[in-house]
């Protein structure tokens, strides 16, 4: 065994932390990795430019343009990411036959068969997202909350179609599918009526969820958001709406940490949601000033989010997914760096002497709590992380590998 690991193991053991247990736990944590980092959220169905109040910026070469390219890039990224992965797809990644044109309201499981084959060959589950953006049927930035019944119905049918596809994923892979609903709907300026759009959203969700589906196989989650680009004043799917709706319908709330006011933190929200929900879901991202979807770093908030999951023994109750899209750097590297940082944050959380820290809090020994917490920041986490990578057969340094792939594959793309 690596001597640095042996030394580090001793240092952690001295403060009552079992590194073997941490390594064992981490290898079984599934991260649902978003497919949309590979092509800047373009998808394959309508090839419309990105809309819905979200934006990718940058034009780094090598974006995936076809299902084959995206699959190859996912393979490359996944070969450099340790641990268990799940593939997170959007409905816009449907793969049609040549010349086939299918509306989003009519998509079927067969349009995702290639993804199922891909996932099965790699022993992975698939999570899913209806795509309520980048499409001509989004009218005036509205979908499920539209006052236009034709528009609203179109998107209700899309939601139902996605539920059926989600169940198909679960049946085919044998792994439950998390289906996340997020709509961009909102207004740039102060609305005259805040209630009616939300009432229509509620009605639409009720209609989507009225079709029978197996709740053991499909977990429906609902993602809130405080604003979007061009939708600054009002979003229909606010935090209060989504939490209340999830509670009313018994579905799972999803928090994206780019979707709150800048001084609000998701790390502080997790415990409250855990007390009232069997399961919760997260989109781990990094907002810089706004919901900018930067690559996840090993920063304080990511660590704090991980701590809140691990310290409350909630790893099996939290669906952890990544959600960011950076088009200004190598996209494979964006994937690998961000997902590894989520895992590294989880490892850091697992290497904390939680019982002792909680005891210090309960006994109001806050001076000692601060000193020990600060000490932990320079504990030899890196050595345990490298041991994890070694056991998972992935190397610590991935940049050379990625640059080689950039030269030999990405740069040849148009
Ligand atoms: C948008 C939401 C949503 C999307 C993806 C592409 O602000 O975070 O989750 O990023 O569905
Ligand atoms: Zn999100």
GROMACS .gro file of C-alpha atoms in nm, residues 39-288:
model
  250
   39UNK     CA    1  -2.269   1.983  -2.663
   40UNK     CA    2  -2.357   2.306  -2.483
   41UNK     CA    3  -2.718   2.192  -2.421
   42UNK     CA    4  -2.798   2.173  -2.793
   43UNK     CA    5  -2.951   1.826  -2.819
   44UNK     CA    6  -3.038   1.646  -3.141
   45UNK     CA    7  -3.405   1.705  -3.199
   46UNK     CA    8  -3.473   2.062  -3.301
   47UNK     CA    9  -3.123   2.212  -3.314
   48UNK     CA   10  -3.280   2.541  -3.201
   49UNK     CA   11  -3.047   2.774  -3.022
   50UNK     CA   12  -3.051   2.754  -2.646
   51UNK     CA   13  -3.336   2.945  -2.484
   52UNK     CA   14  -3.532   2.937  -2.160
   53UNK     CA   15  -3.327   3.185  -1.964
   54UNK     CA   16  -3.015   2.971  -1.960
   55UNK     CA   17  -2.702   3.034  -2.158
   56UNK     CA   18  -2.378   2.871  -2.260
   57UNK     CA   19  -2.089   3.099  -2.337
   58UNK     CA   20  -1.765   3.022  -2.518
   59UNK     CA   21  -1.673   2.850  -2.841
   60UNK     CA   22  -1.399   2.610  -2.746
   61UNK     CA   23  -1.343   2.368  -3.033
   62UNK     CA   24  -1.465   2.010  -3.025
   63UNK     CA   25  -1.830   2.029  -2.931
   64UNK     CA   26  -2.013   1.700  -2.995
   65UNK     CA   27  -2.246   1.731  -3.294
   66UNK     CA   28  -2.390   1.384  -3.328
   67UNK     CA   29  -2.505   1.107  -3.094
   68UNK     CA   30  -2.193   0.910  -3.185
   69UNK     CA   31  -1.964   1.199  -3.094
   70UNK     CA   32  -2.147   1.268  -2.771
   71UNK     CA   33  -2.133   0.902  -2.672
   72UNK     CA   34  -1.762   0.887  -2.748
   73UNK     CA   35  -1.702   1.196  -2.536
   74UNK     CA   36  -1.909   1.059  -2.249
   75UNK     CA   37  -1.702   0.741  -2.266
   76UNK     CA   38  -1.383   0.942  -2.258
   77UNK     CA   39  -1.501   1.151  -1.963
   78UNK     CA   40  -1.637   0.851  -1.772
   79UNK     CA   41  -1.308   0.666  -1.816
   80UNK     CA   42  -1.146   0.946  -1.617
   81UNK     CA   43  -1.411   0.973  -1.347
   82UNK     CA   44  -1.393   0.725  -1.058
   83UNK     CA   45  -1.691   0.574  -0.879
   84UNK     CA   46  -2.046   0.497  -0.987
   85UNK     CA   47  -2.209   0.702  -1.258
   86UNK     CA   48  -2.553   0.734  -1.402
   87UNK     CA   49  -2.629   0.904  -1.731
   88UNK     CA   50  -2.859   1.205  -1.713
   89UNK     CA   51  -3.035   1.270  -2.045
   90UNK     CA   52  -3.266   1.542  -2.170
   91UNK     CA   53  -3.559   1.468  -2.400
   92UNK     CA   54  -3.392   1.686  -2.665
   93UNK     CA   55  -3.131   1.410  -2.702
   94UNK     CA   56  -3.383   1.180  -2.875
   95UNK     CA   57  -3.224   0.997  -3.166
   96UNK     CA   58  -3.444   0.985  -3.474
   97UNK     CA   59  -3.410   0.789  -3.794
   98UNK     CA   60  -3.295   0.988  -4.096
   99UNK     CA   61  -3.581   1.207  -4.215
  100UNK     CA   62  -3.800   1.123  -3.916
  101UNK     CA   63  -3.960   1.430  -3.754
  102UNK     CA   64  -4.132   1.372  -3.424
  103UNK     CA   65  -4.274   1.645  -3.205
  104UNK     CA   66  -4.174   1.650  -2.841
  105UNK     CA   67  -4.535   1.572  -2.756
  106UNK     CA   68  -4.505   1.244  -2.945
  107UNK     CA   69  -4.164   1.106  -2.853
  108UNK     CA   70  -4.149   0.741  -2.759
  109UNK     CA   71  -3.915   0.497  -2.589
  110UNK     CA   72  -3.785   0.379  -2.926
  111UNK     CA   73  -3.627   0.720  -2.982
  112UNK     CA   74  -3.402   0.648  -2.687
  113UNK     CA   75  -3.316   0.287  -2.765
  114UNK     CA   76  -2.960   0.375  -2.862
  115UNK     CA   77  -2.912   0.545  -2.527
  116UNK     CA   78  -3.050   0.240  -2.350
  117UNK     CA   79  -2.809   0.014  -2.538
  118UNK     CA   80  -2.527   0.251  -2.450
  119UNK     CA   81  -2.620   0.254  -2.081
  120UNK     CA   82  -2.677  -0.120  -2.058
  121UNK     CA   83  -2.337  -0.199  -2.209
  122UNK     CA   84  -2.185   0.012  -1.934
  123UNK     CA   85  -2.408  -0.115  -1.653
  124UNK     CA   86  -2.548   0.229  -1.590
  125UNK     CA   87  -2.888   0.364  -1.505
  126UNK     CA   88  -3.041   0.660  -1.686
  127UNK     CA   89  -3.208   0.970  -1.542
  128UNK     CA   90  -3.430   1.186  -1.758
  129UNK     CA   91  -3.555   1.541  -1.812
  130UNK     CA   92  -3.839   1.663  -2.025
  131UNK     CA   93  -3.704   1.955  -2.230
  132UNK     CA   94  -3.929   2.259  -2.192
  133UNK     CA   95  -3.697   2.501  -2.373
  134UNK     CA   96  -3.516   2.561  -2.705
  135UNK     CA   97  -3.826   2.479  -2.906
  136UNK     CA   98  -4.074   2.666  -3.131
  137UNK     CA   99  -4.368   2.558  -2.913
  138UNK     CA  100  -4.229   2.765  -2.626
  139UNK     CA  101  -4.437   3.078  -2.680
  140UNK     CA  102  -4.350   3.402  -2.504
  141UNK     CA  103  -4.124   3.208  -2.268
  142UNK     CA  104  -4.416   2.996  -2.148
  143UNK     CA  105  -4.481   2.623  -2.156
  144UNK     CA  106  -4.682   2.443  -1.886
  145UNK     CA  107  -4.810   2.776  -1.751
  146UNK     CA  108  -4.917   2.919  -2.086
  147UNK     CA  109  -5.264   3.074  -2.116
  148UNK     CA  110  -5.269   2.936  -2.471
  149UNK     CA  111  -5.427   2.593  -2.436
  150UNK     CA  112  -5.261   2.459  -2.747
  151UNK     CA  113  -4.920   2.544  -2.606
  152UNK     CA  114  -5.001   2.420  -2.257
  153UNK     CA  115  -5.141   2.091  -2.387
  154UNK     CA  116  -4.844   2.034  -2.613
  155UNK     CA  117  -4.613   2.051  -2.314
  156UNK     CA  118  -4.844   1.841  -2.096
  157UNK     CA  119  -4.825   1.572  -2.363
  158UNK     CA  120  -4.447   1.611  -2.362
  159UNK     CA  121  -4.441   1.556  -1.987
  160UNK     CA  122  -4.653   1.243  -2.019
  161UNK     CA  123  -4.436   1.110  -2.302
  162UNK     CA  124  -4.130   1.163  -2.082
  163UNK     CA  125  -4.288   0.973  -1.792
  164UNK     CA  126  -4.339   0.674  -2.021
  165UNK     CA  127  -3.981   0.700  -2.144
  166UNK     CA  128  -3.853   0.724  -1.787
  167UNK     CA  129  -4.034   0.404  -1.696
  168UNK     CA  130  -3.885   0.239  -2.003
  169UNK     CA  131  -3.537   0.341  -1.886
  170UNK     CA  132  -3.603   0.193  -1.544
  171UNK     CA  133  -3.739  -0.130  -1.691
  172UNK     CA  134  -3.455  -0.172  -1.936
  173UNK     CA  135  -3.167  -0.089  -1.705
  174UNK     CA  136  -3.318  -0.234  -1.387
  175UNK     CA  137  -3.226   0.090  -1.210
  176UNK     CA  138  -3.490   0.347  -1.105
  177UNK     CA  139  -3.504   0.663  -1.316
  178UNK     CA  140  -3.518   1.012  -1.170
  179UNK     CA  141  -3.728   1.233  -1.395
  180UNK     CA  142  -3.675   1.600  -1.328
  181UNK     CA  143  -3.922   1.868  -1.430
  182UNK     CA  144  -3.792   2.219  -1.475
  183UNK     CA  145  -3.972   2.486  -1.675
  184UNK     CA  146  -3.825   2.823  -1.766
  185UNK     CA  147  -4.163   3.001  -1.760
  186UNK     CA  148  -4.156   3.354  -1.632
  187UNK     CA  149  -4.161   3.723  -1.708
  188UNK     CA  150  -3.893   3.979  -1.767
  189UNK     CA  151  -4.093   4.250  -1.598
  190UNK     CA  152  -4.340   4.279  -1.318
  191UNK     CA  153  -4.640   4.060  -1.394
  192UNK     CA  154  -4.996   4.184  -1.358
  193UNK     CA  155  -5.102   3.841  -1.238
  194UNK     CA  156  -4.871   3.613  -1.047
  195UNK     CA  157  -5.135   3.362  -0.948
  196UNK     CA  158  -5.287   3.244  -1.276
  197UNK     CA  159  -4.962   3.118  -1.435
  198UNK     CA  160  -4.888   2.921  -1.119
  199UNK     CA  161  -5.242   2.784  -1.114
  200UNK     CA  162  -5.196   2.668  -1.473
  201UNK     CA  163  -4.858   2.515  -1.392
  202UNK     CA  164  -5.021   2.325  -1.105
  203UNK     CA  165  -5.298   2.203  -1.332
  204UNK     CA  166  -5.049   2.095  -1.599
  205UNK     CA  167  -4.839   1.903  -1.348
  206UNK     CA  168  -5.154   1.735  -1.215
  207UNK     CA  169  -5.239   1.630  -1.569
  208UNK     CA  170  -4.892   1.496  -1.641
  209UNK     CA  171  -4.882   1.300  -1.317
  210UNK     CA  172  -5.232   1.164  -1.370
  211UNK     CA  173  -5.105   0.891  -1.602
  212UNK     CA  174  -5.018   0.567  -1.425
  213UNK     CA  175  -4.650   0.511  -1.360
  214UNK     CA  176  -4.460   0.290  -1.119
  215UNK     CA  177  -4.341   0.510  -0.832
  216UNK     CA  178  -4.083   0.252  -0.732
  217UNK     CA  179  -3.926   0.286  -1.074
  218UNK     CA  180  -3.967   0.653  -1.156
  219UNK     CA  181  -3.896   0.928  -0.908
  220UNK     CA  182  -4.040   1.254  -1.032
  221UNK     CA  183  -3.853   1.560  -0.908
  222UNK     CA  184  -3.946   1.926  -0.943
  223UNK     CA  185  -3.676   2.192  -0.975
  224UNK     CA  186  -3.737   2.550  -0.868
  225UNK     CA  187  -3.566   2.867  -0.983
  226UNK     CA  188  -3.569   3.226  -0.871
  227UNK     CA  189  -3.503   3.389  -1.210
  228UNK     CA  190  -3.375   3.335  -1.563
  229UNK     CA  191  -3.197   3.552  -1.815
  230UNK     CA  192  -3.471   3.768  -1.962
  231UNK     CA  193  -3.703   3.634  -1.692
  232UNK     CA  194  -3.571   3.844  -1.410
  233UNK     CA  195  -3.887   3.957  -1.235
  234UNK     CA  196  -4.091   3.643  -1.197
  235UNK     CA  197  -4.059   3.270  -1.246
  236UNK     CA  198  -4.363   3.047  -1.225
  237UNK     CA  199  -4.172   2.758  -1.068
  238UNK     CA  200  -4.044   2.947  -0.766
  239UNK     CA  201  -3.903   2.775  -0.456
  240UNK     CA  202  -4.230   2.807  -0.266
  241UNK     CA  203  -4.432   2.674  -0.556
  242UNK     CA  204  -4.207   2.374  -0.612
  243UNK     CA  205  -4.172   2.280  -0.246
  244UNK     CA  206  -4.545   2.310  -0.189
  245UNK     CA  207  -4.629   2.118  -0.504
  246UNK     CA  208  -4.383   1.839  -0.422
  247UNK     CA  209  -4.533   1.807  -0.078
  248UNK     CA  210  -4.893   1.815  -0.207
  249UNK     CA  211  -4.827   1.547  -0.469
  250UNK     CA  212  -4.572   1.336  -0.285
  251UNK     CA  213  -4.301   1.389  -0.545
  252UNK     CA  214  -3.941   1.486  -0.475
  253UNK     CA  215  -3.814   1.845  -0.453
  254UNK     CA  216  -3.497   1.929  -0.643
  255UNK     CA  217  -3.265   2.213  -0.547
  256UNK     CA  218  -3.012   2.353  -0.793
  257UNK     CA  219  -2.759   2.564  -0.606
  258UNK     CA  220  -2.753   2.822  -0.884
  259UNK     CA  221  -3.122   2.895  -0.840
  260UNK     CA  222  -3.140   3.107  -0.530
  261UNK     CA  223  -3.061   3.460  -0.427
  262UNK     CA  224  -2.682   3.492  -0.413
  263UNK     CA  225  -2.660   3.497  -0.034
  264UNK     CA  226  -2.886   3.193   0.009
  265UNK     CA  227  -2.712   2.859   0.027
  266UNK     CA  228  -2.847   2.515  -0.054
  267UNK     CA  229  -2.626   2.365   0.217
  268UNK     CA  230  -2.853   2.532   0.472
  269UNK     CA  231  -3.170   2.403   0.307
  270UNK     CA  232  -3.085   2.032   0.289
  271UNK     CA  233  -3.152   1.949   0.655
  272UNK     CA  234  -3.499   2.108   0.651
  273UNK     CA  235  -3.595   1.918   0.339
  274UNK     CA  236  -3.458   1.593   0.479
  275UNK     CA  237  -3.686   1.628   0.780
  276UNK     CA  238  -3.997   1.643   0.564
  277UNK     CA  239  -3.911   1.434   0.259
  278UNK     CA  240  -3.814   1.072   0.220
  279UNK     CA  241  -3.594   1.167  -0.077
  280UNK     CA  242  -3.455   1.493  -0.205
  281UNK     CA  243  -3.264   1.576  -0.523
  282UNK     CA  244  -2.982   1.815  -0.605
  283UNK     CA  245  -2.834   1.977  -0.911
  284UNK     CA  246  -2.479   2.054  -0.812
  285UNK     CA  247  -2.344   2.349  -1.006
  286UNK     CA  248  -2.156   2.674  -0.944
  287UNK     CA  249  -2.325   3.006  -0.986
  288UNK     CA  250  -2.093   3.299  -1.029
   0.00000   0.00000   0.00000
